[in-house]
Tab-separated table of C-alpha atoms and ligand atoms in Angstrom:
chain	number	residue	atom	x	y	z
A	28	MET	CA	135.456	-17.149	49.400
A	29	CYS	CA	136.298	-18.939	52.618
A	30	LEU	CA	134.344	-21.998	51.575
A	31	ALA	CA	136.300	-25.169	51.132
A	32	ILE	CA	135.113	-27.641	48.501
A	33	PRO	CA	135.238	-31.402	49.075
A	34	GLY	CA	136.809	-33.637	46.450
A	35	LYS	CA	137.858	-37.257	46.139
A	36	LEU	CA	141.562	-37.869	46.017
A	37	ILE	CA	142.541	-39.826	42.898
A	38	ASP	CA	146.280	-40.158	43.338
A	39	ILE	CA	149.267	-38.736	45.167
A	40	THR	CA	152.444	-37.528	43.491
A	41	GLU	CA	155.500	-35.471	44.299
A	42	ASP	CA	156.201	-32.454	42.179
A	43	PRO	CA	159.792	-31.871	40.981
A	44	ASN	CA	160.472	-29.791	44.109
A	45	GLY	CA	159.401	-32.531	46.466
A	46	VAL	CA	156.024	-31.010	47.283
A	47	ARG	CA	153.298	-33.538	48.071
A	48	MET	CA	150.590	-33.027	45.468
A	49	GLY	CA	147.636	-35.024	44.222
A	50	ARG	CA	144.688	-34.944	41.905
A	51	ALA	CA	141.217	-34.577	43.305
A	52	ASN	CA	137.891	-35.039	41.580
A	53	PHE	CA	135.214	-32.416	42.210
A	54	GLY	CA	132.022	-33.647	40.610
A	55	GLY	CA	133.850	-34.548	37.415
A	56	ILE	CA	136.296	-31.651	37.436
A	57	VAL	CA	139.790	-32.849	38.240
A	58	LYS	CA	142.256	-30.449	39.783
A	59	GLN	CA	145.741	-30.508	41.255
A	60	VAL	CA	145.729	-30.065	45.005
A	61	CYS	CA	148.578	-29.600	47.439
A	62	LEU	CA	148.591	-32.249	50.180
A	63	GLU	CA	151.344	-30.846	52.383
A	64	TYR	CA	148.847	-30.001	55.124
A	65	THR	CA	147.175	-33.405	55.132
A	66	PRO	CA	150.009	-35.920	55.471
A	67	GLU	CA	147.545	-38.582	56.604
A	68	VAL	CA	145.402	-38.835	53.474
A	69	ASN	CA	145.426	-41.648	50.912
A	70	PRO	CA	143.963	-42.038	47.432
A	71	GLY	CA	140.224	-42.652	47.727
A	72	ASP	CA	139.899	-40.314	50.728
A	73	TYR	CA	137.758	-37.200	50.587
A	74	VAL	CA	139.498	-33.922	51.287
A	75	LEU	CA	138.216	-30.422	51.933
A	76	VAL	CA	140.047	-28.177	49.476
A	77	HIS	CA	140.471	-24.418	49.582
A	78	VAL	CA	142.400	-22.496	46.874
A	79	GLY	CA	144.152	-25.690	45.818
A	80	PHE	CA	145.115	-26.888	49.298
A	81	ALA	CA	143.643	-29.858	51.117
A	82	LEU	CA	142.903	-28.634	54.634
A	83	ASN	CA	141.235	-31.650	56.156
A	84	LYS	CA	140.001	-35.147	55.553
A	85	VAL	CA	136.210	-35.588	55.589
A	86	ASP	CA	133.996	-38.617	55.276
A	87	GLU	CA	132.174	-39.477	52.110
A	88	GLU	CA	128.729	-38.493	53.313
A	89	GLU	CA	129.953	-35.089	54.454
A	90	ALA	CA	131.717	-34.582	51.151
A	91	GLU	CA	128.634	-35.474	49.169
A	92	ARG	CA	126.351	-33.192	51.156
A	93	THR	CA	128.672	-30.216	51.142
A	94	TYR	CA	129.300	-30.521	47.419
A	95	LYS	CA	125.585	-30.576	46.651
A	96	LEU	CA	124.965	-27.566	48.841
A	97	LEU	CA	127.722	-25.564	47.190
A	98	GLN	CA	126.348	-26.540	43.812
A	99	GLU	CA	122.895	-25.426	44.824
A	100	MET	CA	124.242	-22.131	46.100
A	101	ASP	CA	126.200	-21.535	42.927
A	102	GLN	CA	129.428	-21.450	44.891
A	103	LEU	CA	131.619	-23.628	42.705
A	104	GLN	CA	132.755	-21.063	40.132
A	105	GLU	CA	136.330	-21.167	41.367
A	106	LEU	CA	136.606	-24.697	39.981
A	107	ASP	CA	136.092	-23.235	36.517
A	108	VAL	CA	139.278	-21.211	36.779
A	109	PRO	CA	141.842	-23.229	34.848
A	110	SER	CA	144.937	-24.227	36.727
A	111	VAL	CA	148.140	-23.054	35.122
A	112	GLU	CA	149.710	-25.694	32.848
A	113	GLU	CA	146.523	-27.686	32.553
A	114	PRO	CA	145.637	-27.071	28.915
A	115	PHE	CA	141.882	-26.797	29.320
A	116	GLY	CA	141.656	-26.466	33.045
A	117	VAL	CA	139.222	-29.300	33.432
A	118	THR	CA	139.463	-32.973	32.781
A	119	PRO	CA	136.150	-34.726	32.676
A	120	GLY	CA	136.137	-37.634	35.069
A	121	SER	CA	133.788	-40.560	35.391
A	122	THR	CA	133.312	-40.833	39.133
A	123	SER	CA	131.070	-38.594	41.155
A	124	PRO	CA	132.540	-36.727	44.132
B	1364	MET	CA	107.311	-21.692	55.371
B	1365	LYS	CA	107.794	-21.951	51.619
B	1366	TYR	CA	111.546	-22.076	51.976
B	1367	LEU	CA	111.350	-25.343	53.823
B	1368	ASP	CA	110.621	-27.146	50.578
B	1369	GLU	CA	114.206	-26.671	49.548
B	1370	TYR	CA	115.623	-28.487	52.524
B	1371	ARG	CA	117.033	-31.888	52.042
B	1372	SER	CA	116.068	-32.833	55.575
B	1373	GLU	CA	112.844	-31.005	55.912
B	1374	ALA	CA	111.594	-32.982	58.890
B	1375	LEU	CA	114.758	-32.357	60.871
B	1376	ALA	CA	114.651	-28.671	60.016
B	1377	ARG	CA	111.089	-28.450	61.263
B	1378	LYS	CA	112.097	-30.154	64.477
B	1379	LEU	CA	114.934	-27.714	65.076
B	1380	VAL	CA	112.670	-24.742	64.387
B	1381	ALA	CA	110.022	-26.136	66.740
B	1382	GLU	CA	112.628	-26.673	69.425
B	1383	LEU	CA	113.840	-23.099	69.007
B	1384	HIS	CA	110.286	-21.864	69.478
B	1385	ARG	CA	110.007	-23.993	72.589
B	1386	VAL	CA	113.212	-22.854	74.322
B	1387	VAL	CA	113.229	-19.153	73.523
B	1388	THR	CA	111.736	-16.835	76.136
B	1389	LYS	CA	113.575	-13.544	75.491
B	1390	PRO	CA	114.814	-11.572	72.482
B	1391	TRP	CA	118.361	-12.469	71.419
B	1392	VAL	CA	120.679	-11.125	68.737
B	1393	LEU	CA	123.108	-13.588	67.141
B	1394	MET	CA	125.747	-12.850	64.548
B	1395	GLU	CA	126.938	-15.327	61.951
B	1396	VAL	CA	130.528	-14.460	61.254
B	1397	CYS	CA	131.157	-16.068	57.909
B	1398	GLY	CA	130.008	-14.809	54.513
B	1399	GLY	CA	129.205	-18.370	53.422
B	1400	GLN	CA	126.787	-18.655	56.320
B	1401	THR	CA	125.205	-15.321	55.415
B	1402	HIS	CA	124.695	-16.655	51.916
B	1403	THR	CA	122.948	-19.812	53.185
B	1404	ILE	CA	120.762	-17.850	55.599
B	1405	VAL	CA	119.526	-15.428	52.964
B	1406	LYS	CA	119.165	-18.030	50.219
B	1407	TYR	CA	117.062	-20.395	52.336
B	1408	GLY	CA	115.329	-17.645	54.265
B	1409	ILE	CA	116.453	-19.129	57.574
B	1410	ASP	CA	116.090	-15.787	59.323
B	1411	HIS	CA	112.389	-15.885	58.411
B	1412	LEU	CA	111.934	-19.315	59.967
B	1413	LEU	CA	113.299	-18.398	63.363
B	1414	PRO	CA	111.082	-17.345	66.258
B	1415	PRO	CA	110.612	-13.560	66.168
B	1416	GLN	CA	112.696	-13.213	69.325
B	1417	VAL	CA	115.820	-14.532	67.583
B	1418	GLU	CA	117.485	-12.077	65.260
B	1419	LEU	CA	120.436	-12.969	63.048
B	1420	VAL	CA	122.750	-10.128	62.086
B	1421	HIS	CA	125.423	-10.544	59.491
B	1422	GLY	CA	129.055	-10.284	60.372
B	1423	PRO	CA	132.279	-9.140	58.747
B	1424	GLY	CA	133.190	-12.530	57.293
B	1425	CYS	CA	133.702	-11.682	53.654
B	1426	PRO	CA	137.414	-11.103	52.997
B	1427	VAL	CA	136.779	-9.515	49.616
B	1428	CYS	CA	134.396	-7.006	51.203
B	1429	VAL	CA	136.683	-5.983	54.023
B	1430	THR	CA	139.860	-5.508	51.989
B	1431	SER	CA	140.571	-1.822	52.500
B	1432	LEU	CA	140.200	0.674	49.701
B	1433	GLU	CA	143.838	1.693	50.225
B	1434	MET	CA	144.913	-1.882	49.594
B	1435	ILE	CA	142.754	-2.147	46.472
B	1436	ASP	CA	144.211	1.097	45.152
B	1437	LYS	CA	147.710	-0.194	45.896
B	1438	ALA	CA	146.886	-3.347	43.964
B	1439	HIS	CA	145.728	-1.261	41.049
B	1440	ALA	CA	148.860	0.884	41.104
B	1441	ILE	CA	150.978	-2.268	40.948
B	1442	ALA	CA	148.821	-3.957	38.306
B	1443	ARG	CA	149.180	-0.915	36.047
B	1444	ARG	CA	152.941	-1.345	35.745
B	1445	PRO	CA	154.054	-2.765	32.416
B	1446	ASP	CA	156.619	-5.065	34.052
B	1447	VAL	CA	154.004	-6.738	36.254
B	1448	ILE	CA	151.747	-9.757	35.866
B	1449	PHE	CA	149.095	-9.238	38.520
B	1450	CYS	CA	147.344	-12.384	39.780
B	1451	SER	CA	144.238	-12.541	41.908
B	1452	PHE	CA	141.321	-14.715	42.901
B	1453	GLY	CA	138.369	-14.119	40.592
B	1454	ASP	CA	136.211	-12.387	43.159
B	1455	MET	CA	138.611	-9.445	43.493
B	1456	LEU	CA	138.312	-8.485	39.817
B	1457	ARG	CA	135.210	-6.376	40.072
B	1458	VAL	CA	135.896	-4.787	43.421
B	1459	PRO	CA	135.974	-1.050	42.815
B	1460	GLY	CA	138.947	0.966	43.965
B	1461	SER	CA	138.837	4.748	44.101
B	1462	GLU	CA	138.898	4.905	40.305
B	1463	VAL	CA	138.560	1.577	38.523
B	1464	ASP	CA	138.523	-2.161	39.104
B	1465	LEU	CA	140.997	-4.820	37.961
B	1466	LEU	CA	138.789	-5.812	35.062
B	1467	VAL	CA	138.910	-2.277	33.673
B	1468	LEU	CA	142.687	-2.233	34.060
B	1469	LYS	CA	142.859	-5.510	32.174
B	1470	SER	CA	140.767	-4.094	29.357
B	1471	ARG	CA	143.207	-1.194	29.198
B	1472	GLY	CA	146.094	-3.583	28.656
B	1473	ALA	CA	147.300	-4.487	32.145
B	1474	ASP	CA	148.337	-8.138	32.501
B	1475	VAL	CA	145.789	-9.214	35.124
B	1476	ARG	CA	145.220	-12.951	35.564
B	1477	VAL	CA	142.724	-14.912	37.619
B	1478	VAL	CA	144.224	-17.912	39.352
B	1479	TYR	CA	142.633	-20.859	41.095
B	1480	SER	CA	145.464	-21.248	43.558
B	1481	PRO	CA	148.370	-19.056	44.696
B	1482	ILE	CA	150.629	-21.956	43.725
B	1483	ASP	CA	149.744	-21.287	40.089
B	1484	CYS	CA	151.486	-17.926	40.382
B	1485	LEU	CA	154.778	-19.706	40.949
B	1486	LYS	CA	154.363	-21.457	37.630
B	1487	ILE	CA	153.544	-18.162	35.957
B	1488	ALA	CA	156.633	-16.614	37.565
B	1489	ARG	CA	158.873	-19.433	36.327
B	1490	ALA	CA	157.462	-19.111	32.831
B	1491	ASN	CA	157.932	-15.317	32.766
B	1492	PRO	CA	161.372	-14.605	34.234
B	1493	ASP	CA	161.447	-11.107	32.726
B	1494	LYS	CA	158.244	-10.095	34.538
B	1495	LYS	CA	157.383	-9.479	38.154
B	1496	VAL	CA	154.523	-11.701	39.206
B	1497	VAL	CA	152.445	-10.295	42.061
B	1498	PHE	CA	149.692	-12.167	43.850
B	1499	PHE	CA	146.968	-10.345	45.770
B	1500	ALA	CA	146.981	-12.411	48.972
B	1501	ILE	CA	143.695	-11.693	50.670
B	1502	GLY	CA	141.544	-13.844	52.876
B	1503	PHE	CA	140.831	-15.064	56.365
B	1504	GLU	CA	142.641	-17.832	58.204
B	1505	THR	CA	141.214	-20.392	55.768
B	1506	THR	CA	143.246	-18.954	52.895
B	1507	ALA	CA	146.428	-18.235	54.856
B	1508	PRO	CA	147.903	-21.766	54.563
B	1509	GLY	CA	147.724	-21.601	50.760
B	1510	ASN	CA	149.241	-18.152	50.562
B	1511	ALA	CA	151.923	-19.052	53.105
B	1512	MET	CA	152.892	-22.115	51.089
B	1513	ALA	CA	153.256	-20.092	47.892
B	1514	VAL	CA	155.647	-17.673	49.589
B	1515	TRP	CA	157.518	-20.469	51.326
B	1516	GLN	CA	158.038	-22.357	48.089
B	1517	ALA	CA	159.071	-19.218	46.235
B	1518	ARG	CA	161.856	-18.781	48.748
B	1519	GLN	CA	162.828	-22.462	48.774
B	1520	GLN	CA	162.955	-22.578	45.006
B	1521	GLY	CA	164.580	-19.178	44.569
B	1522	ILE	CA	161.740	-17.715	42.526
B	1523	LYS	CA	162.790	-14.102	42.886
B	1524	ASN	CA	160.219	-12.532	40.591
B	1525	PHE	CA	157.265	-13.590	42.753
B	1526	SER	CA	155.813	-11.393	45.447
B	1527	VAL	CA	152.569	-11.084	47.367
B	1528	LEU	CA	150.498	-8.067	48.283
B	1529	VAL	CA	149.236	-9.242	51.654
B	1530	SER	CA	145.919	-8.120	53.065
B	1531	HIS	CA	145.074	-10.985	55.368
B	1532	VAL	CA	142.446	-10.579	58.053
B	1533	LEU	CA	141.732	-12.561	61.216
B	1534	VAL	CA	138.381	-13.429	62.734
B	1535	PRO	CA	138.917	-13.345	66.537
B	1536	PRO	CA	140.095	-9.702	66.701
B	1537	SER	CA	137.187	-8.633	64.504
B	1538	ILE	CA	134.727	-10.344	66.837
B	1539	THR	CA	136.409	-8.671	69.777
B	1540	SER	CA	136.168	-5.268	68.144
B	1541	ILE	CA	132.448	-5.793	67.532
B	1542	LEU	CA	131.958	-6.719	71.180
B	1543	GLN	CA	133.880	-3.668	72.333
B	1544	SER	CA	131.788	-1.245	70.304
B	1545	PRO	CA	129.423	0.856	72.448
B	1546	LEU	CA	126.745	0.217	69.831
B	1547	ASN	CA	127.141	-3.533	69.979
B	1548	ARG	CA	123.930	-5.566	69.967
B	1549	VAL	CA	125.413	-9.006	69.405
B	1550	GLN	CA	124.880	-11.464	72.267
B	1551	GLY	CA	126.164	-14.650	70.689
B	1552	PHE	CA	128.045	-15.850	67.625
B	1553	LEU	CA	127.847	-18.591	65.063
B	1554	GLY	CA	131.572	-19.122	64.562
B	1555	PRO	CA	133.177	-19.673	61.150
B	1556	GLY	CA	133.430	-23.386	60.352
B	1557	HIS	CA	136.120	-23.349	57.713
B	1558	VAL	CA	138.313	-20.796	59.449
B	1559	CYS	CA	138.253	-23.107	62.464
B	1560	THR	CA	139.094	-26.091	60.257
B	1561	VAL	CA	142.519	-24.488	59.996
B	1562	MET	CA	142.836	-22.657	63.309
B	1563	GLY	CA	140.748	-24.763	65.655
B	1564	TYR	CA	138.730	-22.848	68.211
B	1565	ARG	CA	140.893	-22.474	71.279
B	1566	GLU	CA	141.408	-18.778	70.617
B	1567	TYR	CA	137.633	-18.217	70.852
B	1568	GLU	CA	137.449	-19.544	74.396
B	1569	PRO	CA	138.894	-16.473	76.158
B	1570	ILE	CA	136.579	-14.255	74.078
B	1571	ALA	CA	133.482	-16.203	75.132
B	1572	GLU	CA	134.571	-16.029	78.736
B	1573	ARG	CA	135.662	-12.408	78.842
B	1574	TYR	CA	132.649	-10.954	77.041
B	1575	ARG	CA	130.151	-13.505	78.338
B	1576	VAL	CA	128.994	-14.530	74.851
B	1577	PRO	CA	128.292	-18.040	73.626
B	1578	ILE	CA	130.215	-18.878	70.452
B	1579	VAL	CA	129.045	-21.909	68.483
B	1580	ILE	CA	131.387	-23.023	65.695
B	1581	THR	CA	128.918	-23.723	62.906
B	1582	GLY	CA	128.843	-25.236	59.423
B	1583	PHE	CA	127.235	-23.910	56.257
B	1584	GLU	CA	124.225	-26.046	55.542
B	1585	PRO	CA	120.729	-24.885	56.486
B	1586	LEU	CA	120.565	-27.583	59.136
B	1587	ASP	CA	123.944	-26.553	60.535
B	1588	ILE	CA	122.792	-22.962	60.889
B	1589	LEU	CA	119.539	-23.976	62.559
B	1590	GLN	CA	121.340	-26.288	64.936
B	1591	GLY	CA	124.061	-23.708	65.695
B	1592	THR	CA	121.357	-21.134	66.389
B	1593	LEU	CA	119.577	-23.530	68.718
B	1594	MET	CA	122.786	-24.284	70.607
B	1595	ALA	CA	123.531	-20.578	71.025
B	1596	VAL	CA	119.977	-19.746	72.113
B	1597	ARG	CA	120.015	-22.591	74.641
B	1598	GLN	CA	123.172	-21.137	76.134
B	1599	LEU	CA	121.744	-17.632	76.218
B	1600	GLU	CA	118.565	-18.837	77.908
B	1601	ALA	CA	120.623	-20.798	80.427
B	1602	GLY	CA	122.991	-17.893	81.030
B	1603	THR	CA	126.110	-19.779	79.956
B	1604	ALA	CA	128.821	-18.489	77.641
B	1605	THR	CA	131.136	-21.131	76.282
B	1606	VAL	CA	132.521	-22.222	72.934
B	1607	GLU	CA	130.626	-25.152	71.468
B	1608	ASN	CA	131.318	-27.025	68.272
B	1609	GLN	CA	128.302	-27.723	66.097
B	1610	TYR	CA	130.537	-28.563	63.106
B	1611	ARG	CA	132.178	-31.531	64.801
B	1612	ARG	CA	132.225	-33.642	61.675
B	1613	VAL	CA	134.824	-31.268	60.215
B	1614	VAL	CA	136.343	-29.066	62.933
B	1615	GLN	CA	138.608	-30.138	65.795
B	1616	ARG	CA	139.578	-27.958	68.730
B	1617	GLU	CA	143.234	-27.884	67.738
B	1618	GLY	CA	142.626	-27.253	64.034
B	1619	ASN	CA	145.217	-28.218	61.456
B	1620	ARG	CA	148.533	-27.953	63.299
B	1621	VAL	CA	150.674	-28.564	60.227
B	1622	ALA	CA	149.030	-25.651	58.443
B	1623	GLN	CA	149.233	-23.389	61.494
B	1624	ARG	CA	152.962	-24.040	61.755
B	1625	LEU	CA	153.725	-22.878	58.223
B	1626	VAL	CA	151.378	-19.902	58.512
B	1627	ASN	CA	153.278	-18.803	61.629
B	1628	GLN	CA	156.612	-19.254	59.916
B	1629	VAL	CA	155.662	-17.032	57.004
B	1630	PHE	CA	153.279	-14.513	58.549
B	1631	GLU	CA	153.134	-12.454	61.703
B	1632	VAL	CA	150.181	-10.660	63.252
B	1633	CYS	CA	149.811	-6.952	62.474
B	1634	ASP	CA	147.239	-4.181	62.741
B	1635	ARG	CA	144.944	-4.180	59.738
B	1636	LYS	CA	142.552	-1.691	58.223
B	1637	TRP	CA	139.132	-3.144	57.337
B	1638	ARG	CA	137.012	-1.578	54.651
B	1639	GLY	CA	134.005	0.102	56.193
B	1640	VAL	CA	135.258	-0.525	59.721
B	1641	GLY	CA	138.682	1.064	60.082
B	1642	SER	CA	141.831	-0.202	61.714
B	1643	ILE	CA	141.540	-3.110	64.152
B	1644	PRO	CA	144.595	-3.873	66.292
B	1645	LYS	CA	146.315	-7.205	65.629
B	1646	SER	CA	143.648	-8.225	63.148
B	1647	GLY	CA	145.763	-9.207	60.167
B	1648	TYR	CA	148.803	-11.046	58.903
B	1649	LYS	CA	151.811	-9.519	57.203
B	1650	LEU	CA	154.918	-11.239	55.891
B	1651	ARG	CA	157.713	-11.837	58.343
B	1652	TYR	CA	160.929	-9.923	57.794
B	1653	GLU	CA	162.715	-13.017	56.441
B	1654	PHE	CA	160.335	-13.019	53.505
B	1655	ARG	CA	160.700	-9.323	52.645
B	1656	ASP	CA	162.071	-10.192	49.201
B	1657	HIS	CA	158.591	-11.461	48.367
B	1658	ASP	CA	156.725	-8.513	49.866
B	1659	ALA	CA	155.073	-6.517	47.073
B	1660	GLU	CA	154.455	-3.547	49.353
B	1661	ARG	CA	158.175	-3.256	49.963
B	1662	ILE	CA	159.249	-4.001	46.405
B	1663	PHE	CA	156.931	-1.511	44.749
B	1664	GLU	CA	156.901	1.163	47.455
B	1665	VAL	CA	153.452	2.361	46.650
B	1666	ARG	CA	152.981	5.728	48.340
B	1667	GLU	CA	150.074	6.343	50.659
B	1668	ILE	CA	146.986	6.758	48.566
B	1669	ASP	CA	144.125	9.112	49.271
B	1670	THR	CA	140.865	7.240	49.147
B	1671	LYS	CA	137.274	8.233	49.564
B	1672	GLU	CA	134.225	6.084	50.234
B	1673	PRO	CA	130.748	7.266	49.211
B	1674	ALA	CA	129.185	9.114	52.148
B	1675	ILE	CA	125.826	7.405	51.782
B	1676	CYS	CA	127.219	3.903	52.434
B	1677	ILE	CA	126.644	2.415	55.888
B	1678	SER	CA	128.513	-0.819	55.204
B	1679	GLY	CA	130.667	-0.311	58.299
B	1680	MET	CA	127.565	-0.596	60.462
B	1681	VAL	CA	126.303	-3.522	58.407
B	1682	LEU	CA	129.597	-5.340	58.963
B	1683	LYS	CA	129.308	-4.801	62.711
B	1684	GLY	CA	125.741	-6.033	62.844
B	1685	ILE	CA	124.398	-2.647	63.874
B	1686	LYS	CA	122.414	-2.076	60.662
B	1687	LYS	CA	120.923	-4.231	57.930
B	1688	PRO	CA	121.108	-3.597	54.174
B	1689	HIS	CA	117.515	-2.362	54.178
B	1690	ASP	CA	118.529	0.468	56.466
B	1691	CYS	CA	120.688	1.926	53.700
B	1692	PRO	CA	118.920	4.429	51.437
B	1693	ALA	CA	121.101	3.378	48.492
B	1694	PHE	CA	120.397	-0.365	48.816
B	1695	GLY	CA	119.100	-1.722	45.511
B	1696	LYS	CA	118.864	1.809	44.118
B	1697	GLN	CA	122.176	3.586	43.503
B	1698	CYS	CA	123.964	0.564	44.941
B	1699	THR	CA	123.698	-2.819	43.210
B	1700	PRO	CA	126.164	-5.656	42.523
B	1701	GLU	CA	126.746	-4.098	39.069
B	1702	HIS	CA	127.526	-0.721	40.632
B	1703	PRO	CA	128.566	-1.396	44.196
B	1704	LEU	CA	129.097	1.652	46.377
B	1705	GLY	CA	130.464	-0.123	49.390
B	1706	ALA	CA	132.163	-3.072	50.982
B	1707	THR	CA	129.184	-5.309	51.594
B	1708	MET	CA	127.924	-5.072	48.013
B	1709	VAL	CA	131.186	-5.914	46.265
B	1710	SER	CA	131.215	-9.677	46.713
B	1711	ALA	CA	128.456	-12.278	46.629
B	1712	GLU	CA	129.190	-13.089	50.265
B	1713	GLY	CA	128.654	-9.554	51.496
B	1714	ALA	CA	125.370	-9.007	53.310
B	1715	CYS	CA	124.102	-6.326	50.906
B	1716	ALA	CA	124.922	-8.451	47.848
B	1717	ALA	CA	123.323	-11.562	49.357
B	1718	TYR	CA	120.161	-9.623	50.182
B	1719	TYR	CA	120.114	-8.270	46.650
B	1720	ALA	CA	120.779	-11.644	44.997
B	1721	TYR	CA	117.749	-13.150	46.680
B	1722	GLY	CA	115.418	-10.299	45.844
B	1723	ARG	CA	115.205	-8.676	49.235
B	1724	HIS	CA	115.568	-5.207	47.752
B	1725	LEU	CA	112.144	-5.832	46.211
B	1726	GLN	CA	110.623	-6.480	49.614
B	1727	PRO	CA	109.594	-3.664	51.916
B	1728	HIS	CA	111.720	-2.759	54.884
B	1729	PRO	CA	111.065	-5.487	57.416
B	1730	ASP	CA	108.715	-3.975	59.927
B	1731	GLU	CA	110.421	-4.723	63.178
B	1732	PRO	CA	109.802	-1.730	65.426
B	1733	ALA	CA	110.720	-3.519	68.646
B	1734	ARG	CA	114.126	-4.495	67.369
B	1735	ARG	CA	114.869	-1.366	65.471
B	1736	THR	CA	114.525	1.029	68.371
B	1737	ASP	CA	117.132	-0.721	70.487
B	1738	ALA	CA	119.493	-0.641	67.504
B	1739	ALA	CA	119.922	3.109	67.648
C	2957	SF4	S1	123.638	-1.079	49.965
C	2957	SF4	FE1	125.578	-0.350	49.108
C	2957	SF4	S2	125.755	1.744	49.848
C	2957	SF4	FE2	124.231	0.738	51.150
C	2957	SF4	S3	125.404	-0.125	52.890
C	2957	SF4	FE3	125.258	-1.742	51.357
C	2957	SF4	S4	127.188	-1.477	50.194
C	2957	SF4	FE4	126.882	0.453	51.298
């Protein structure tokens, strides 16, 4: 459960309490992520996400490789857990990670 | 070499394996610390590709596995209360306590919810002001920034009905305790890549120096593991013992300073009991006093609980790298992922569960007389 999953940052927003949040795309699954720990990232960047928190910026190639490995190892189940207040938990996206 | 087919960079993997064969002259025992690495090693059969002199033993790096039975029973006692919504990561659901698991409690009517992120619990707490929302905050250093942020925000936003049951564990003290054991066989470590993404690896440097063990911070892909193993073996053969960073494309020496700062504001280091291992000094995080209003252990005052582990289980020795799953008489027989008896079978990242998932219970005990005698 210590694995962090790479995703592509779609946009950056502030939640009502001033927390820096964003949406990240994980192989078509879009989830809210907290960006407080990665002040340097911009939309289009790849971030390594663990339990909804971006921990680090990674390059595209790294993101791609890691995602495929996790997929192969069946280690992406946590993405299936719906986030609270997202009606279906997942939003199909068009871009790959 | 059938496993090699699965590699994306087969040629490079072959090169690394050949190089390992070339440099190794003596038997060495390495431990991979992280459960994700264990999973990769067993899935791709990396341990079978290595020269016979190099043995990989599996470390304590599965936070679900090492959460103490007392803590699980406490969680269950809290989750049973009708005024509580108990939130947890999915992998804690099936972890057996002394009596039941969270899934059973849920089927009996307890409000147990799986969340993707601890932040989601704040939303649940806001939406259910008449309930007490408790989050089971487990994990290594990788998870601590997320859990710290949830607590921090709860305080900032005055969400009084949110608390956390903290059972955080830390990697460096667990490595130290393995090295201090009189039974220790581990001569070098593959360090945990994602833990070090947050924490950096400065704190591993005094350990490498003091105990004369190479520590190579390593990623999770088959090639990472092979390369990390090669780097560690090179050091062992050369008689050096430093911290090296194989996972440079992700990990920096300083780690994520912003995350570390918040973690240190919310948590402080404490002694922690590890399932199968026992108490390790200064090996966990607990909430700082300022955050006591969000401390589930304080709010619910769960009394000390009497717990009992099955006598047959040797998971403590598995977690320390002294034994392998095959050494356990219950492995794959009485003990399976459906009916786990001990720590290392409860989560997919535990060594026993990983061995089982990839069919190793169907294989005979690996016949390694030379290694097995020095284990005892
Ligand atoms: S197989 Fe089961 S009983 Fe045996 S050591 Fe592993 S967890 Fe314990």
